[in-house]
Amino acid sequence: MTQPDIRFDHVGVTYPNGFSGLRDITVDIPAGQMIGVVGLSGAGKSTFVRSINGLVPITDGDITVGDKSLRDLSGRRLRELRSGVGMVFQGFNLVGRATVLSNVLMGRLYHTSVWRTLLGAWKKDDVNLALDALARVEILPKAYARASDLSGGQQQRVGIARTLAQRPQIILADEPVASLDPPTSHVVMRDLQKINAELGITVITNLHFLDLARRYSDRLIGLRSGEIVFDGTPADADDAAFESIYGRSLTADDVLDAPGHAAGAHLGPAS
Amino acid sequence: MTQPDIRFDHVGVTYPNGFSGLRDITVDIPAGQMIGVVGLSGAGKSTFVRSINGLVPITDGDITVGDKSLRDLSGRRLRELRSGVGMVFQGFNLVGRATVLSNVLMGRLYHTSVWRTLLGAWKKDDVNLALDALARVEILPKAYARASDLSGGQQQRVGIARTLAQRPQIILADEPVASLDPPTSHVVMRDLQKINAELGITVITNLHFLDLARRYSDRLIGLRSGEIVFDGTPADADDAAFESIYGRSLTADDVLDAPGHAAGAHLGPAS
Amino acid sequence: ASLTLTGCGARETSDASATGASSKVCTGSSDKSAKDPKKLTLALVPSGDAKKLVQTVKPLEKALTKRLGIPVHGVITQDYQAAVEAIGAGQAQIGMLPSLQMSQACDKYGAVPSLQTVRNGKTSYAAQFFTNKPKKYCDDTPKKGPNGLMYCNGTASGNGPAGLDSLTKMKGAKVSLLQAASPAGYIFPVAAMKKAGLDVKKDIDTVQVTANDASVLAVYKGDAEVGTSYWDAREVVKPDTPDVGKKVVVFALTKEVPNDGVSITSKLSPSWQQKISKAMLDYSTTKAGVKALTAIYQITGLKKADPKALKQTQDTAKSIGLG
Amino acid sequence: MSAVTRQAPQAAPPGPAGPGRRPRRVAAKIVWLVITALVVAAVWSVDIKWSELADFPANLWKYLTLMFGPPDLGKLPEAFSATILSVQMAWLGTVIGIIVSFPLSFLAARGVAPAAVRWPMRGLFALIRAVPEVVIAVLILSVTGLTAFTGALALAVGSIGTLGKWGYESFESIDSGPLEATASVGGSPVAQMRWGVWPQAQPEVFAFWLYRFEINVRASAILGLIGAGGIGKMLTDNVQYRIWDGVGMLLIVVIVVTMAIDQLSGMVRHRIIDGTWKLPLLGRRSPTPEAKDTMVVSDND
Amino acid sequence: MSTAAKSAPPAKPPTRWKTAAVLIVIAGITVWSAFGVHVDFAAIVDNWNNASATIASLLQPDYWFIPGTGQAVLETVQMAVIATAVSAAISLPVAFLASRSTNPNNSLLAAVRFIMNIVRSVPDLLYAAVLVSVVGTGAISGIFALILFDFGIIVKLVSEAIDGLDVGPQEAALSAGGSWFKADRVAMLPQVMPSFTSQVLYTFELNIRASTVIGLVGAGGLGMLIDRVRTFYRYHDLSLIILEILVIVVVIEFASSLLRKRLAR
Ligand SMILES: Nc1ncnc2c1ncn2[C@@H]1O[C@H](COP(=O)(O)OP(=O)(O)OP(=O)(O)O)[C@@H](O)[C@H]1O
Ligand SMILES: Nc1ncnc2c1ncn2[C@@H]1O[C@H](COP(=O)(O)OP(=O)(O)OP(=O)(O)O)[C@@H](O)[C@H]1O
Ligand SMILES: [Mg+2]
Ligand SMILES: [Mg+2]
């Protein structure tokens, strides 16, 4: 049972409105790596991970996942590929009105027949798989709660359980810890890290925070304006790397009283 | 022109469903301080700041702002108080379909007559004030854009400009940097700090991240389960303080391979 | 109506018909202080093709305008209640209405039942039952009447009642009826059916139509087996469907229905009521007038209305639980 | 497997380790049972001759060919002017209905007016909806006579009932964030309505206005019966006399005109919501599912 | 924030004239319509109290008439229940086909929307009249007519609600390898249930009210009864019937707001 490698070959993504989301990306992601993708808002992080399961169609070059080329993959064959690629969404993308379990069972959709889907008559095996996934992320007791009743951190873990229930070979996580508090963020990141370590699943994680990315990844990819500006180990990610990724050095920002606030002289409290 | 002090006197907030959001809070906030409020999700941070302008009614004790007691303040008198207290919301609370300028002008509502409000016929002075506020947060060029067309960071700054246009004596900011990337977070926090320093406005900021709170506040207040568990300078906020606020030490979390994930033994990738 | 505004309820004084008119015959009223009208509206409820009515009413409008010296405008409404309410409120001053609505307009709003129409020398007519299955309903073989249309059971004369024995055969059939307010299309036929032991609600299958010739067409086109209308609405349809006289056979006539006529609103002064009545009477004696009136409702003349005769329709309606 | 980390992520109550029992959801089951029983009872008790359905397809085909094979082109001018009159009646009725219902529906919305004002308003809307259009029309007719204006007024009154209801429902379903913002700057109730509620409810309310206009065009058919003219009159004239090809012609005109209106109104609506013009019959959803709105109106607690 | 000089405020975009143009067009259409229907406000001023007597009697229902309405109310409710159930069942899938969010097939989408537009354009009265000719009078054509009105309405309102749903969960289902059908079923259906339920209840109310139209063609129910009492000026009876409809409308309104509150949380 080998995990597939992911290969970007001069990949470009141009959105229908003409905007280039990714430009000429060539990168190799061997199976089993834990990758952190960092960059400013709008740098193309989401576009990068979403192109891997075809949620964003690529317009130039090619991506291969294992031996399958993503170019022109569609219909049943695309769904098959997707069933092997789990995705954890920043906004959780849960059905708030459905139970936690139903949400996790969504990971089994590819393997469920149409009529079972229609009736919501899930296979016993799938239900067990889903319950196991919930146990793994430690929210089994919430299985029959409404997803909308969960706290943010719990919802994010339901998202991860859904991905686990899918039994994927690759997990893509698009900012899985945005708007979680630090302890919960660490829990989620460690979960992903453990899944990577124990099950050998390739994990690609978009992160806003360089420090989290540094701590939990084997390898960092820095994006800026749709191009790769950094690719290396966390140890390599020094201040220069930060500057190339974020467009300016951290140090300058840390200066308390930055100059240049000319305006607003008469903006004082009323009366 | 003196800024008002804020005084919490054995304040308790019980939500209509019986849940205690705040318990027996007694704290003194002298005018002109820059305060960071930290705590886990659900600790009561939002409840704390929202009680200051009466968005959440207090059920025990009393809050005094300057010489006014909040207990039983209502109608025109409550509106008057609110007009002096600016609020920056986590979710921005902008009217997406209105222009940026209209959103900022909403800060002037208290000083605008009914018919001007109805027609949206703002006073020239107010428009200038709003434009100055936009200039101060450096998004003046976007004045006539639809608020929904702005990026998250820009929207947050519109929220701050709205508060500035209000010419408040106190600014309450409920997680103003959640879901912003680090550089933008720093920009927003420095803005608030500058407003505090230059105009002497009291600024109370809820923050998820202890590091941001430490860096930008004169004083930290740590909440847990509706109670104050820490109150001191950022320098005092050591690991023990962290543990009291977040319920566990950071260090234990940082252990890479935390044990204890029993379930999911057969959760491997699909063949 | 009782205007004691109890706000919570009032008993419908159905058999006294609001003003206790069942004992008295309503002759209408007028408003002596009313100013002279500047224009008049004439409301017509079509008993036939409304579109043709629009054309044929033109000469009538013109003649009345000339005689009365103020503009007269004809409006067609498909709804009896609408016409009566319009006259009651003075929104229409003249109404050409069926007998029932003339009595109602008088009872409710004091509208003067002024003239009644004359057709074939009669001020009454029979309502007819017709069918597209003559074999089932005719006891004798259908014969051509003087107008070239087929009749059986002695209905060719047009004088009711006739052939009512055959009504019992209608049990279970589809029957096209007009709205409940139509004397010839509903009230008299249903009263006749009731006498023959048929319950409209249970024993037949109603196809609702809103005009007499539509009823004929419904039977002609097979949408219903039996239909009801005034005698003889088939003539209106004949120009468009020449074989209607063969396919649709009249097999029964009800007792005589008082003719329709002209009501005048009570919101006019007596002199104006007189003036209008006279103008219409006058016109109906001229050659052009006869031609125009015939074109509208096959009217051959007008004469002073007999309120007592008119009331028969109301009484018949009451006999079947209406009114 | 240290105990510390074991409990750490779960500050939650130490509930059962298992998934718990599947909830029974009794209330939902009862509701479904009642609904099913109602439907079954209705089907079982209603007086229907199912046998009549046997020749439904053949009959339908027959009438369709009568109407459209081919429609009576000679009736085109009449059909067109009847439809235009109906559109005029409907437009005027809708405009008057909006002018009256708009302020009233604010008074009926929760959080705006006290219950003593709110409930009578809602009662008024319900009452108007309970009165059949024909009855409304006959009442108005005694004031304005047998004219198309009566038709427009009847539609206006009818519109107040529905528009009022839709209005307060959409005012109540807005996101509370901007409303909170207007409150926190000290805005008066009027200011909160104008800037906290209205901008958010606006697209939905516009949509309802346009939709009601569409309904009014069709509803004007009934008013034709009482002498208001328009498609209703032509419709009954032709249906009564089984002039099916005339009906077909009228139908084509009505469909073309209402579809044109629908497209125009869809365009306007798109403009209000997305800020771009687009014909509703065409066009796909924008490929960015992370709608911008989610940023603006992200929920607050 | 850097040294960027305080930039001048941007020129105000010229939106005023666009707003003015739209307002002028609306005013123009209104004036045109006003001429078309011969607006006569003077008549309202002169005759406004003409209707008062009728309204006064309409305010006093004749409660003794209640038994007389039983059969008709029953018939109306029967027709409304059946029509609502059937139309709810058929319009739900069609609503999914008519929404851009749930139907990825552009041409199918356009076709469905086109047909639904036609279905909605046909006046209620015409459906009723044609159905009476096709199926004959009676409850069955009434039910058919109601189903046709409801179908158009539910599909329109629900597909618009679907357009406004969060497509995130659907995306999640797709990225788990589900087909569009499965994703719509699992991720979109639960989300749209509250608005579907409230629209179905709304059409139920409509069906009760539409009995007037249905009655005009002889399909029975309250509509025929209304016709009967009003043409004989039995306004107290008419008032009672309206009161009965009002009670049904209010009950439905209550049920609807209750359900909405429960489902929408
Ligand atoms: N559907 C689309 N159409 C056009 N442009 C798009 C679309 N989706 C994204 N973009 C643009 O592509 C660029 C990259 O977007 P992407 O979502 O990949 O950024 P990101 O790095 O994930 O940012 P964030 O941290 O804010 O999520 C952005 O400038 C964005 O505006
Ligand atoms: N309207 C309400 N009714 C009942 N309980 C409420 C309400 N609002 C908040 N709570 C509860 O009060 C507690 C404190 O909420 P609060 O919003 O103040 O937390 P917070 O510290 O701001 O959390 P977060 O970081 O997630 O925003 C939470 O447990 C929450 O569930
Ligand atoms: Mg992103
Ligand atoms: Mg909060």
mmCIF file of N, CA, C and O in Angstrom, chain C residues 121-158:
data_model
loop_
_atom_site.group_PDB
_atom_site.id
_atom_site.type_symbol
_atom_site.label_atom_id
_atom_site.label_comp_id
_atom_site.label_asym_id
_atom_site.label_seq_id
_atom_site.Cartn_x
_atom_site.Cartn_y
_atom_site.Cartn_z
ATOM 1 N N GLY C 121 -93.082 39.380 -27.889
ATOM 2 C CA GLY C 121 -94.359 39.789 -27.337
ATOM 3 C C GLY C 121 -94.593 39.379 -25.902
ATOM 4 O O GLY C 121 -95.640 39.666 -25.328
ATOM 5 N N LYS C 122 -93.651 38.687 -25.281
ATOM 6 C CA LYS C 122 -93.836 38.247 -23.900
ATOM 7 C C LYS C 122 -92.916 39.020 -22.950
ATOM 8 O O LYS C 122 -91.814 39.427 -23.328
ATOM 9 N N THR C 123 -93.357 39.180 -21.701
ATOM 10 C CA THR C 123 -92.444 39.751 -20.712
ATOM 11 C C THR C 123 -91.920 38.637 -19.814
ATOM 12 O O THR C 123 -91.421 38.875 -18.726
ATOM 13 N N SER C 124 -92.080 37.449 -20.258
ATOM 14 C CA SER C 124 -91.461 36.347 -19.528
ATOM 15 C C SER C 124 -90.951 35.340 -20.545
ATOM 16 O O SER C 124 -91.265 35.435 -21.729
ATOM 17 N N TYR C 125 -90.162 34.426 -20.085
ATOM 18 C CA TYR C 125 -89.616 33.409 -20.972
ATOM 19 C C TYR C 125 -89.402 32.152 -20.160
ATOM 20 O O TYR C 125 -89.483 32.169 -18.927
ATOM 21 N N ALA C 126 -89.151 31.081 -20.848
ATOM 22 C CA ALA C 126 -88.887 29.841 -20.136
ATOM 23 C C ALA C 126 -87.392 29.581 -20.125
ATOM 24 O O ALA C 126 -86.673 29.990 -21.032
ATOM 25 N N ALA C 127 -86.921 28.922 -19.061
ATOM 26 C CA ALA C 127 -85.547 28.430 -19.075
ATOM 27 C C ALA C 127 -85.576 27.035 -19.666
ATOM 28 O O ALA C 127 -86.539 26.287 -19.457
ATOM 29 N N GLN C 128 -84.539 26.681 -20.412
ATOM 30 C CA GLN C 128 -84.581 25.400 -21.109
ATOM 31 C C GLN C 128 -83.480 24.458 -20.644
ATOM 32 O O GLN C 128 -82.417 24.866 -20.200
ATOM 33 N N PHE C 129 -83.776 23.178 -20.757
ATOM 34 C CA PHE C 129 -82.778 22.129 -20.600
ATOM 35 C C PHE C 129 -82.472 21.593 -21.977
ATOM 36 O O PHE C 129 -83.387 21.330 -22.754
ATOM 37 N N PHE C 130 -81.207 21.419 -22.306
ATOM 38 C CA PHE C 130 -80.870 20.835 -23.600
ATOM 39 C C PHE C 130 -79.787 19.787 -23.410
ATOM 40 O O PHE C 130 -79.121 19.738 -22.368
ATOM 41 N N THR C 131 -79.634 18.950 -24.419
ATOM 42 C CA THR C 131 -78.712 17.826 -24.276
ATOM 43 C C THR C 131 -78.070 17.498 -25.611
ATOM 44 O O THR C 131 -78.573 17.879 -26.669
ATOM 45 N N ASN C 132 -76.933 16.818 -25.542
ATOM 46 C CA ASN C 132 -76.353 16.268 -26.763
ATOM 47 C C ASN C 132 -76.642 14.776 -26.886
ATOM 48 O O ASN C 132 -76.107 14.096 -27.737
ATOM 49 N N LYS C 133 -77.506 14.269 -25.970
ATOM 50 C CA LYS C 133 -77.921 12.870 -26.044
ATOM 51 C C LYS C 133 -79.445 12.808 -26.125
ATOM 52 O O LYS C 133 -80.096 12.395 -25.155
ATOM 53 N N PRO C 134 -80.018 13.233 -27.242
ATOM 54 C CA PRO C 134 -81.488 13.290 -27.320
ATOM 55 C C PRO C 134 -82.132 11.932 -27.067
ATOM 56 O O PRO C 134 -83.213 11.858 -26.487
ATOM 57 N N LYS C 135 -81.436 10.875 -27.455
ATOM 58 C CA LYS C 135 -82.049 9.548 -27.295
ATOM 59 C C LYS C 135 -82.392 9.271 -25.848
ATOM 60 O O LYS C 135 -83.390 8.642 -25.532
ATOM 61 N N LYS C 136 -81.526 9.768 -24.967
ATOM 62 C CA LYS C 136 -81.730 9.489 -23.555
ATOM 63 C C LYS C 136 -82.869 10.329 -22.972
ATOM 64 O O LYS C 136 -83.634 9.855 -22.144
ATOM 65 N N TYR C 137 -82.974 11.563 -23.429
ATOM 66 C CA TYR C 137 -83.889 12.480 -22.748
ATOM 67 C C TYR C 137 -85.213 12.710 -23.479
ATOM 68 O O TYR C 137 -86.137 13.260 -22.899
ATOM 69 N N CYS C 138 -85.286 12.359 -24.766
ATOM 70 C CA CYS C 138 -86.510 12.646 -25.507
ATOM 71 C C CYS C 138 -87.447 11.443 -25.495
ATOM 72 O O CYS C 138 -87.022 10.319 -25.760
ATOM 73 N N ASP C 139 -88.697 11.729 -25.193
ATOM 74 C CA ASP C 139 -89.706 10.661 -25.252
ATOM 75 C C ASP C 139 -90.215 10.512 -26.674
ATOM 76 O O ASP C 139 -90.677 9.448 -27.073
ATOM 77 N N ASP C 140 -90.181 11.613 -27.450
ATOM 78 C CA ASP C 140 -90.562 11.518 -28.865
ATOM 79 C C ASP C 140 -89.330 11.838 -29.712
ATOM 80 O O ASP C 140 -88.260 12.129 -29.182
ATOM 81 N N THR C 141 -89.467 11.757 -31.024
ATOM 82 C CA THR C 141 -88.318 12.086 -31.856
ATOM 83 C C THR C 141 -88.210 13.597 -31.994
ATOM 84 O O THR C 141 -89.217 14.283 -32.210
ATOM 85 N N PRO C 142 -87.012 14.112 -31.879
ATOM 86 C CA PRO C 142 -86.825 15.560 -31.982
ATOM 87 C C PRO C 142 -87.285 16.079 -33.330
ATOM 88 O O PRO C 142 -87.064 15.432 -34.361
ATOM 89 N N LYS C 143 -87.947 17.244 -33.311
ATOM 90 C CA LYS C 143 -88.417 17.861 -34.549
ATOM 91 C C LYS C 143 -87.864 19.264 -34.651
ATOM 92 O O LYS C 143 -87.535 19.892 -33.637
ATOM 93 N N LYS C 144 -87.776 19.757 -35.892
ATOM 94 C CA LYS C 144 -87.336 21.132 -36.083
ATOM 95 C C LYS C 144 -88.426 22.084 -35.633
ATOM 96 O O LYS C 144 -89.593 21.904 -35.964
ATOM 97 N N GLY C 145 -88.023 23.130 -34.909
ATOM 98 C CA GLY C 145 -88.966 24.179 -34.560
ATOM 99 C C GLY C 145 -89.033 25.206 -35.680
ATOM 100 O O GLY C 145 -88.348 25.051 -36.688
ATOM 101 N N PRO C 146 -89.809 26.264 -35.452
ATOM 102 C CA PRO C 146 -89.935 27.301 -36.476
ATOM 103 C C PRO C 146 -88.596 27.977 -36.803
ATOM 104 O O PRO C 146 -88.394 28.467 -37.902
ATOM 105 N N ASN C 147 -87.690 27.990 -35.865
ATOM 106 C CA ASN C 147 -86.395 28.627 -36.101
ATOM 107 C C ASN C 147 -85.344 27.675 -36.658
ATOM 108 O O ASN C 147 -84.171 28.002 -36.749
ATOM 109 N N GLY C 148 -85.788 26.446 -36.985
ATOM 110 C CA GLY C 148 -84.861 25.496 -37.597
ATOM 111 C C GLY C 148 -84.015 24.717 -36.612
ATOM 112 O O GLY C 148 -83.145 23.951 -37.001
ATOM 113 N N LEU C 149 -84.250 24.881 -35.298
ATOM 114 C CA LEU C 149 -83.484 24.142 -34.295
ATOM 115 C C LEU C 149 -84.319 22.972 -33.800
ATOM 116 O O LEU C 149 -85.538 22.994 -33.886
ATOM 117 N N MET C 150 -83.652 21.956 -33.247
ATOM 118 C CA MET C 150 -84.365 20.738 -32.870
ATOM 119 C C MET C 150 -84.935 20.805 -31.452
ATOM 120 O O MET C 150 -84.274 21.275 -30.520
ATOM 121 N N TYR C 151 -86.153 20.339 -31.319
ATOM 122 C CA TYR C 151 -86.814 20.299 -30.018
ATOM 123 C C TYR C 151 -87.472 18.945 -29.828
ATOM 124 O O TYR C 151 -87.860 18.298 -30.799
ATOM 125 N N CYS C 152 -87.679 18.526 -28.598
ATOM 126 C CA CYS C 152 -88.520 17.364 -28.332
ATOM 127 C C CYS C 152 -89.320 17.592 -27.064
ATOM 128 O O CYS C 152 -89.146 18.614 -26.392
ATOM 129 N N ASN C 153 -90.133 16.678 -26.717
ATOM 130 C CA ASN C 153 -90.984 16.767 -25.524
ATOM 131 C C ASN C 153 -91.853 18.029 -25.510
ATOM 132 O O ASN C 153 -92.139 18.592 -24.452
ATOM 133 N N GLY C 154 -92.196 18.525 -26.690
ATOM 134 C CA GLY C 154 -93.127 19.652 -26.769
ATOM 135 C C GLY C 154 -92.546 20.977 -26.330
ATOM 136 O O GLY C 154 -93.223 21.801 -25.717
ATOM 137 N N THR C 155 -91.295 21.189 -26.610
ATOM 138 C CA THR C 155 -90.665 22.422 -26.161
ATOM 139 C C THR C 155 -90.539 23.465 -27.266
ATOM 140 O O THR C 155 -90.052 24.565 -27.014
ATOM 141 N N ALA C 156 -90.941 23.137 -28.466
ATOM 142 C CA ALA C 156 -90.703 24.029 -29.606
ATOM 143 C C ALA C 156 -91.414 25.371 -29.464
ATOM 144 O O ALA C 156 -90.943 26.386 -29.973
ATOM 145 N N SER C 157 -92.503 25.412 -28.745
ATOM 146 C CA SER C 157 -93.248 26.658 -28.628
ATOM 147 C C SER C 157 -92.534 27.694 -27.777
ATOM 148 O O SER C 157 -92.767 28.889 -27.890
ATOM 149 N N GLY C 158 -91.697 27.224 -26.908
ATOM 150 C CA GLY C 158 -91.000 28.154 -26.030
ATOM 151 C C GLY C 158 -91.819 28.544 -24.819
ATOM 152 O O GLY C 158 -91.386 29.377 -24.030
#
